[in-house]
Short mmCIF file of C-alpha atoms and ligand atoms in Angstrom, two decimals:
data_model
loop_
_atom_site.label_atom_id
_atom_site.label_comp_id
_atom_site.label_asym_id
_atom_site.label_seq_id
_atom_site.Cartn_x
_atom_site.Cartn_y
_atom_site.Cartn_z
CA MET Q 13 16.70 -4.79 29.86
CA PRO Q 14 17.87 -4.97 26.21
CA LYS Q 15 17.07 -1.87 24.20
CA MET Q 16 16.22 -1.10 20.61
CA ARG Q 17 16.03 1.93 18.36
CA ALA Q 18 12.62 3.32 17.43
CA ALA Q 19 11.76 6.35 15.29
CA GLN Q 20 8.82 7.96 17.05
CA ILE Q 21 6.61 10.98 16.65
CA ALA Q 22 5.99 12.47 20.09
CA ARG Q 23 3.10 14.79 19.20
CA PRO Q 24 1.02 15.85 16.18
CA GLY Q 25 3.25 17.80 13.81
CA GLY Q 26 6.39 16.75 15.70
CA SER Q 27 9.66 15.67 14.11
CA PHE Q 28 11.03 12.15 14.03
CA GLU Q 29 13.02 11.27 17.15
CA ILE Q 30 15.25 8.20 17.30
CA VAL Q 31 14.84 6.93 20.85
CA GLN Q 32 16.09 3.92 22.80
CA ARG Q 33 13.23 1.82 24.06
CA GLU Q 34 12.92 -1.49 25.81
CA ILE Q 35 12.33 -4.33 23.35
CA PRO Q 36 8.59 -5.07 23.66
CA GLN Q 37 7.26 -8.43 24.84
CA PRO Q 38 4.48 -10.06 22.80
CA GLY Q 39 1.28 -10.54 24.79
CA ALA Q 40 -1.21 -13.37 24.26
CA GLY Q 41 -2.05 -13.67 20.57
CA TRP Q 42 0.77 -11.33 19.55
CA VAL Q 43 4.11 -11.90 17.85
CA ARG Q 44 7.41 -10.04 18.12
CA ILE Q 45 9.19 -9.30 14.85
CA LYS Q 46 12.83 -8.33 14.37
CA VAL Q 47 12.38 -5.72 11.66
CA GLN Q 48 14.55 -5.89 8.54
CA ALA Q 49 12.88 -3.29 6.33
CA CYS Q 50 9.90 -0.94 6.48
CA GLY Q 51 8.49 1.09 3.62
CA ILE Q 52 7.45 4.70 4.09
CA CYS Q 53 3.90 5.26 2.91
CA HIS Q 54 2.15 8.57 2.34
CA SER Q 55 -0.39 7.47 4.96
CA ASP Q 56 2.36 7.70 7.58
CA SER Q 57 1.80 11.47 7.36
CA LEU Q 58 -1.47 10.80 9.26
CA VAL Q 59 0.71 9.96 12.26
CA LYS Q 60 3.31 12.66 11.63
CA GLU Q 61 0.76 15.45 11.22
CA GLY Q 62 -1.86 14.22 13.66
CA HIS Q 63 -4.65 13.68 11.14
CA TRP Q 64 -5.93 10.43 12.66
CA PRO Q 65 -8.63 11.11 15.26
CA GLY Q 66 -7.82 9.74 18.71
CA LEU Q 67 -4.26 8.65 17.89
CA GLN Q 68 -2.17 8.16 21.04
CA TYR Q 69 1.35 9.67 21.08
CA PRO Q 70 4.21 8.95 21.09
CA ARG Q 71 3.72 6.65 18.13
CA VAL Q 72 6.10 4.73 15.86
CA PRO Q 73 4.69 4.72 12.30
CA GLY Q 74 5.21 2.10 9.62
CA HIS Q 75 2.84 -0.39 8.00
CA GLU Q 76 5.05 -1.86 5.26
CA VAL Q 77 7.04 -4.06 7.60
CA VAL Q 78 9.17 -7.11 6.82
CA GLY Q 79 11.18 -9.01 9.40
CA ILE Q 80 11.81 -12.26 11.24
CA VAL Q 81 9.51 -13.72 13.88
CA ASP Q 82 11.53 -13.40 17.07
CA ALA Q 83 9.13 -14.47 19.85
CA VAL Q 84 5.48 -15.51 20.04
CA GLY Q 85 2.98 -14.80 22.79
CA ALA Q 86 0.68 -17.30 24.48
CA GLY Q 87 -1.85 -19.00 22.27
CA VAL Q 88 -0.11 -18.28 18.95
CA ALA Q 89 -0.21 -21.55 17.03
CA GLN Q 90 0.45 -20.48 13.45
CA TRP Q 91 3.82 -18.68 13.74
CA LYS Q 92 7.20 -19.69 15.09
CA PRO Q 93 10.55 -17.94 15.57
CA GLY Q 94 12.68 -17.76 12.44
CA GLN Q 95 9.84 -17.34 9.94
CA ARG Q 96 10.02 -14.28 7.70
CA VAL Q 97 6.83 -12.26 7.77
CA GLY Q 98 5.29 -8.99 6.71
CA VAL Q 99 2.80 -6.69 8.41
CA GLY Q 100 0.62 -4.28 6.46
CA TRP Q 101 -2.03 -1.65 7.16
CA HIS Q 102 -4.67 -4.09 8.45
CA GLY Q 103 -3.45 -4.86 11.95
CA GLY Q 104 -6.35 -6.85 13.33
CA HIS Q 105 -10.08 -7.28 13.87
CA CYS Q 106 -12.38 -8.82 16.48
CA GLY Q 107 -13.67 -11.77 14.44
CA HIS Q 108 -17.17 -11.77 15.95
CA CYS Q 109 -18.96 -8.52 15.07
CA ASP Q 110 -21.43 -8.55 12.17
CA ALA Q 111 -18.87 -7.10 9.73
CA CYS Q 112 -16.30 -9.74 10.68
CA ARG Q 113 -18.94 -12.49 10.53
CA SER Q 114 -19.64 -11.33 6.98
CA GLY Q 115 -15.95 -11.63 6.14
CA ASP Q 116 -15.58 -7.85 5.89
CA PHE Q 117 -12.71 -7.64 8.36
CA PHE Q 118 -11.79 -4.14 7.15
CA GLY Q 119 -15.18 -3.00 8.44
CA CYS Q 120 -14.77 -4.43 11.96
CA GLN Q 121 -16.87 -2.30 14.31
CA VAL Q 122 -15.32 -3.52 17.56
CA ALA Q 123 -11.55 -3.88 17.40
CA LEU Q 124 -10.25 -2.68 14.04
CA GLN Q 125 -6.51 -2.17 14.41
CA VAL Q 126 -4.22 -0.32 12.04
CA THR Q 127 -0.48 -1.01 12.14
CA GLY Q 128 1.58 2.02 13.10
CA ILE Q 129 -1.58 3.86 14.18
CA SER Q 130 -3.41 1.70 16.74
CA PHE Q 131 -0.08 0.19 17.87
CA ASP Q 132 3.57 0.94 17.11
CA GLY Q 133 4.73 0.07 13.60
CA GLY Q 134 7.92 -0.84 11.80
CA TYR Q 135 10.16 2.24 12.01
CA ALA Q 136 12.13 0.37 14.69
CA ASP Q 137 14.44 -2.57 15.31
CA TYR Q 138 11.56 -4.61 16.76
CA MET Q 139 7.79 -4.43 16.82
CA VAL Q 140 4.94 -6.53 18.14
CA ALA Q 141 1.84 -7.28 16.06
CA PRO Q 142 -1.28 -9.42 16.41
CA ALA Q 143 -0.65 -12.89 14.93
CA ILE Q 144 -3.70 -12.32 12.72
CA ALA Q 145 -1.88 -9.45 10.95
CA LEU Q 146 1.08 -11.48 9.67
CA ALA Q 147 1.77 -12.61 6.11
CA LEU Q 148 4.42 -15.17 5.19
CA VAL Q 149 7.14 -13.67 2.96
CA PRO Q 150 8.46 -15.93 0.17
CA GLU Q 151 12.22 -16.59 0.18
CA ASP Q 152 12.57 -15.20 -3.34
CA LEU Q 153 11.92 -11.65 -2.13
CA SER Q 154 14.52 -9.63 -0.23
CA PRO Q 155 13.23 -7.59 2.72
CA VAL Q 156 13.55 -4.35 0.73
CA GLU Q 157 11.73 -5.90 -2.24
CA ALA Q 158 8.91 -7.22 -0.07
CA ALA Q 159 8.29 -4.20 2.17
CA PRO Q 160 6.53 -1.85 -0.31
CA LEU Q 161 4.33 -4.71 -1.46
CA MET Q 162 2.75 -4.75 2.04
CA CYS Q 163 0.80 -1.55 1.26
CA ALA Q 164 1.46 -0.14 -2.23
CA GLY Q 165 1.57 -3.66 -3.66
CA ILE Q 166 -1.44 -5.19 -1.96
CA THR Q 167 -3.57 -2.10 -2.61
CA THR Q 168 -3.05 -2.14 -6.37
CA TYR Q 169 -3.00 -5.94 -6.73
CA ASN Q 170 -6.12 -6.43 -4.63
CA ALA Q 171 -8.01 -3.58 -6.30
CA LEU Q 172 -7.30 -5.12 -9.70
CA ARG Q 173 -8.08 -8.73 -8.80
CA ASN Q 174 -11.34 -7.70 -7.15
CA SER Q 175 -12.41 -5.55 -10.12
CA ASN Q 176 -14.74 -6.68 -12.88
CA ALA Q 177 -11.96 -6.68 -15.50
CA ARG Q 178 -11.16 -9.95 -17.25
CA PRO Q 179 -8.06 -10.92 -19.24
CA GLY Q 180 -7.91 -8.95 -22.47
CA ASP Q 181 -10.00 -6.05 -21.17
CA VAL Q 182 -8.72 -2.50 -21.32
CA VAL Q 183 -7.49 -1.46 -17.88
CA ALA Q 184 -5.99 1.97 -17.24
CA VAL Q 185 -3.79 2.99 -14.35
CA LEU Q 186 -3.98 6.70 -13.60
CA GLY Q 187 -0.72 7.94 -12.09
CA LEU Q 188 2.72 6.34 -12.34
CA GLY Q 189 4.12 6.90 -8.85
CA GLY Q 190 4.59 4.52 -5.93
CA LEU Q 191 1.20 2.84 -6.41
CA GLY Q 192 0.90 3.30 -10.15
CA HIS Q 193 4.23 1.78 -11.15
CA LEU Q 194 3.14 -1.38 -9.34
CA GLY Q 195 -0.42 -1.16 -10.67
CA VAL Q 196 0.81 -1.16 -14.28
CA GLN Q 197 2.95 -4.24 -13.66
CA TYR Q 198 0.12 -6.16 -11.97
CA ALA Q 199 -2.35 -5.20 -14.70
CA VAL Q 200 0.03 -6.39 -17.42
CA LYS Q 201 0.75 -9.66 -15.63
CA MET Q 202 -2.97 -10.29 -15.03
CA GLY Q 203 -3.44 -10.20 -18.79
CA PHE Q 204 -5.19 -6.86 -19.19
CA LYS Q 205 -4.64 -4.51 -22.12
CA THR Q 206 -2.88 -2.01 -19.93
CA VAL Q 207 -2.87 1.75 -20.35
CA GLY Q 208 -0.64 4.01 -18.27
CA ILE Q 209 -1.87 7.59 -17.81
CA ALA Q 210 0.33 10.33 -16.39
CA ARG Q 211 1.23 13.97 -16.91
CA GLY Q 212 3.93 14.65 -19.49
CA SER Q 213 5.65 12.57 -22.13
CA ASP Q 214 8.66 11.82 -19.91
CA LYS Q 215 6.78 9.00 -18.11
CA GLU Q 216 6.08 7.11 -21.33
CA PRO Q 217 9.37 5.13 -21.42
CA LEU Q 218 8.73 4.02 -17.83
CA ALA Q 219 5.18 2.91 -18.63
CA ARG Q 220 6.45 0.95 -21.64
CA LYS Q 221 9.27 -0.58 -19.62
CA LEU Q 222 6.73 -1.74 -17.01
CA GLY Q 223 4.85 -3.45 -19.82
CA ALA Q 224 2.00 -1.04 -20.63
CA GLN Q 225 0.73 -1.49 -24.17
CA HIS Q 226 -0.48 2.13 -24.33
CA TYR Q 227 0.47 5.42 -22.76
CA ILE Q 228 -1.64 8.58 -22.50
CA ASP Q 229 -0.03 11.91 -21.70
CA SER Q 230 -2.89 13.64 -19.87
CA GLN Q 231 -1.32 17.08 -20.45
CA ALA Q 232 -1.11 16.75 -24.22
CA GLN Q 233 -4.16 14.54 -24.79
CA ASP Q 234 -7.71 14.17 -23.47
CA PRO Q 235 -7.40 10.89 -21.52
CA ALA Q 236 -11.13 10.17 -21.75
CA ALA Q 237 -11.16 10.51 -25.54
CA GLU Q 238 -7.99 8.44 -25.91
CA LEU Q 239 -9.46 5.63 -23.78
CA GLN Q 240 -12.63 5.67 -25.87
CA LYS Q 241 -10.48 5.20 -29.01
CA LEU Q 242 -9.29 1.96 -27.39
CA GLY Q 243 -12.90 0.89 -26.87
CA GLY Q 244 -13.32 2.33 -23.37
CA ALA Q 245 -11.79 1.04 -20.17
CA LYS Q 246 -13.41 -1.74 -18.18
CA VAL Q 247 -11.51 -0.48 -15.16
CA ILE Q 248 -9.54 2.65 -14.39
CA VAL Q 249 -7.51 2.42 -11.19
CA ALA Q 250 -6.96 5.95 -9.91
CA THR Q 251 -3.76 6.06 -7.84
CA VAL Q 252 -3.31 9.83 -7.89
CA THR Q 253 -4.31 12.17 -5.06
CA ASN Q 254 -5.60 14.83 -7.45
CA GLY Q 255 -9.40 14.77 -7.73
CA ASP Q 256 -9.43 16.80 -10.97
CA ALA Q 257 -7.21 14.22 -12.65
CA MET Q 258 -9.66 11.50 -11.58
CA SER Q 259 -12.66 13.50 -12.79
CA ALA Q 260 -10.98 13.96 -16.19
CA VAL Q 261 -10.72 10.22 -16.92
CA GLN Q 262 -14.22 9.02 -16.02
CA GLY Q 263 -15.45 9.66 -19.58
CA GLY Q 264 -12.93 7.03 -20.69
CA LEU Q 265 -14.87 4.21 -19.05
CA GLY Q 266 -16.55 1.75 -21.37
CA ARG Q 267 -19.93 0.06 -20.81
CA ASN Q 268 -20.18 -1.25 -17.23
CA GLY Q 269 -16.80 0.29 -16.56
CA THR Q 270 -15.64 1.11 -13.07
CA LEU Q 271 -13.43 3.87 -11.77
CA VAL Q 272 -11.64 2.28 -8.82
CA VAL Q 273 -10.37 4.95 -6.45
CA ILE Q 274 -7.36 4.08 -4.31
CA GLY Q 275 -5.70 7.51 -4.14
CA ALA Q 276 -6.95 9.59 -1.20
CA ALA Q 277 -7.95 12.74 -3.10
CA GLU Q 278 -9.99 15.29 -1.19
CA SER Q 279 -12.88 15.41 -3.62
CA LEU Q 280 -13.91 14.16 -7.01
CA GLN Q 281 -16.52 15.32 -9.51
CA VAL Q 282 -18.70 12.66 -11.02
CA SER Q 283 -21.08 13.14 -13.94
CA PRO Q 284 -24.39 11.36 -13.29
CA LEU Q 285 -24.98 11.26 -17.03
CA VAL Q 286 -21.72 9.37 -17.60
CA LEU Q 287 -22.69 6.88 -14.89
CA ILE Q 288 -26.27 6.41 -16.04
CA SER Q 289 -25.72 6.23 -19.78
CA GLY Q 290 -23.05 3.53 -19.60
CA ARG Q 291 -24.12 1.79 -16.36
CA ARG Q 292 -20.75 2.90 -15.06
CA SER Q 293 -19.69 3.15 -11.45
CA VAL Q 294 -17.18 4.68 -9.10
CA LYS Q 295 -15.99 2.63 -6.17
CA GLY Q 296 -13.22 2.74 -3.62
CA TRP Q 297 -10.83 0.03 -2.58
CA TYR Q 298 -8.82 -0.27 0.64
CA SER Q 299 -5.70 -2.43 0.89
CA GLY Q 300 -6.66 -5.85 2.23
CA THR Q 301 -5.98 -8.28 5.06
CA ALA Q 302 -2.95 -10.43 5.85
CA VAL Q 303 -3.84 -13.24 3.48
CA ASP Q 304 -4.28 -10.71 0.67
CA SER Q 305 -0.75 -9.47 1.44
CA GLN Q 306 0.53 -13.02 1.26
CA ASP Q 307 -1.20 -13.52 -2.09
CA THR Q 308 0.34 -10.25 -3.31
CA LEU Q 309 3.83 -11.38 -2.36
CA GLU Q 310 3.38 -14.79 -3.98
CA PHE Q 311 1.96 -13.32 -7.17
CA SER Q 312 4.83 -10.84 -7.31
CA VAL Q 313 7.30 -13.71 -7.23
CA LEU Q 314 5.32 -15.72 -9.76
CA ALA Q 315 4.96 -12.84 -12.23
CA GLY Q 316 8.21 -10.98 -11.59
CA VAL Q 317 6.59 -7.81 -10.26
CA ARG Q 318 8.95 -5.63 -8.24
CA SER Q 319 8.79 -2.21 -6.63
CA MET Q 320 11.47 0.32 -7.52
CA ASN Q 321 12.87 1.60 -4.26
CA GLU Q 322 15.14 4.17 -2.68
CA VAL Q 323 16.70 2.79 0.48
CA TYR Q 324 17.69 4.67 3.64
CA PRO Q 325 19.02 3.41 6.99
CA LEU Q 326 16.64 3.85 9.95
CA GLU Q 327 18.80 6.68 11.40
CA LYS Q 328 18.01 8.76 8.29
CA VAL Q 329 14.25 8.47 8.80
CA ALA Q 330 13.66 12.24 8.67
CA GLU Q 331 15.48 12.57 5.35
CA ALA Q 332 13.76 9.49 3.98
CA TYR Q 333 10.33 10.77 5.00
CA GLU Q 334 10.96 14.17 3.37
CA ARG Q 335 12.06 12.37 0.22
CA MET Q 336 8.79 10.44 0.14
CA MET Q 337 6.72 13.59 0.82
CA SER Q 338 8.55 15.48 -1.96
CA GLY Q 339 6.94 13.19 -4.52
CA LYS Q 340 10.31 12.89 -6.24
CA ALA Q 341 11.23 9.40 -4.99
CA ARG Q 342 11.51 6.69 -7.66
CA PHE Q 343 9.23 5.21 -6.45
CA ARG Q 344 8.94 3.89 -2.89
CA VAL Q 345 11.20 4.80 0.01
CA VAL Q 346 12.27 1.96 2.30
CA LEU Q 347 14.01 2.08 5.69
CA THR Q 348 16.41 -0.69 6.69
CA THR Q 349 17.60 -1.64 10.16
CA GLY Q 350 20.88 -3.21 9.00
CA LEU Q 351 19.69 -6.73 9.79
ZN1 ZN Z 21 0.23 2.62 3.20
ZN1 ZN Z 22 -15.13 -7.26 14.15
#
């Protein structure tokens, strides 16, 4: 039996182990992918640290996967070997529960699958995924360029395009890390008056380089007051994981403005008066499904949006993961298999 390398976590809190495994066979409705690149997302710590209830170990993480379709299982009509595809967080749904019938696949109550959590992900030479979870990757993107767009990219792009902001509106992106540096680019390219908000003045050149028309240093300035000087934000996309930083910007929302939360902070303080007086709201946004990923990739090509990445070979997964967790990576960390 031919073997492959996989970087697995054997138990909650365990270290990464590079093991030799048999190359998996795709079952009915599933596709095998020869992995080229896989981004490391902060959510992979759910697998590493055992924070996902009911997760079965050992598990191979990774939900920012790009590779080549290598084999298809029975009944797969839409994919064929040789196509380049991506797999993101949303790994599958049943298609017939009430949530799915409403088009809310993320809310599937029967068979919601998450890549790298419900089944093994992309920290490996090969993986299998449900055909429904695949997005076609445009030729113009290299595997390393495309991988981070499968979670960081889709999350920011989809949050923005599903917001109530229209071209010309003030849109702020709170945080200029892995998500935020993409969020600023998407906001600029969608035609919003884009404001980058981060701690310290050292991030301003980056925000400007990414196209932001305004920058607010949240350490030196009151971000809410500064946003109000610009007329108030129609949307603030909060990419940080610090609830206090989110709470501090809500006063910067304009009339009917929305704070869109995509950073998994533990808690957040909301002022009812701020919400009521300006008919403002706070809402969350998850990533999206496979077709949203495909749209993200295509828009990124169209508009020239790219992730800034640090690249590590699969063997250095432990080092790469620590780099991501340190918060010092500029800005996404991507594993490559050498293919
Ligand atoms: Zn992710
Ligand atoms: Zn369902």
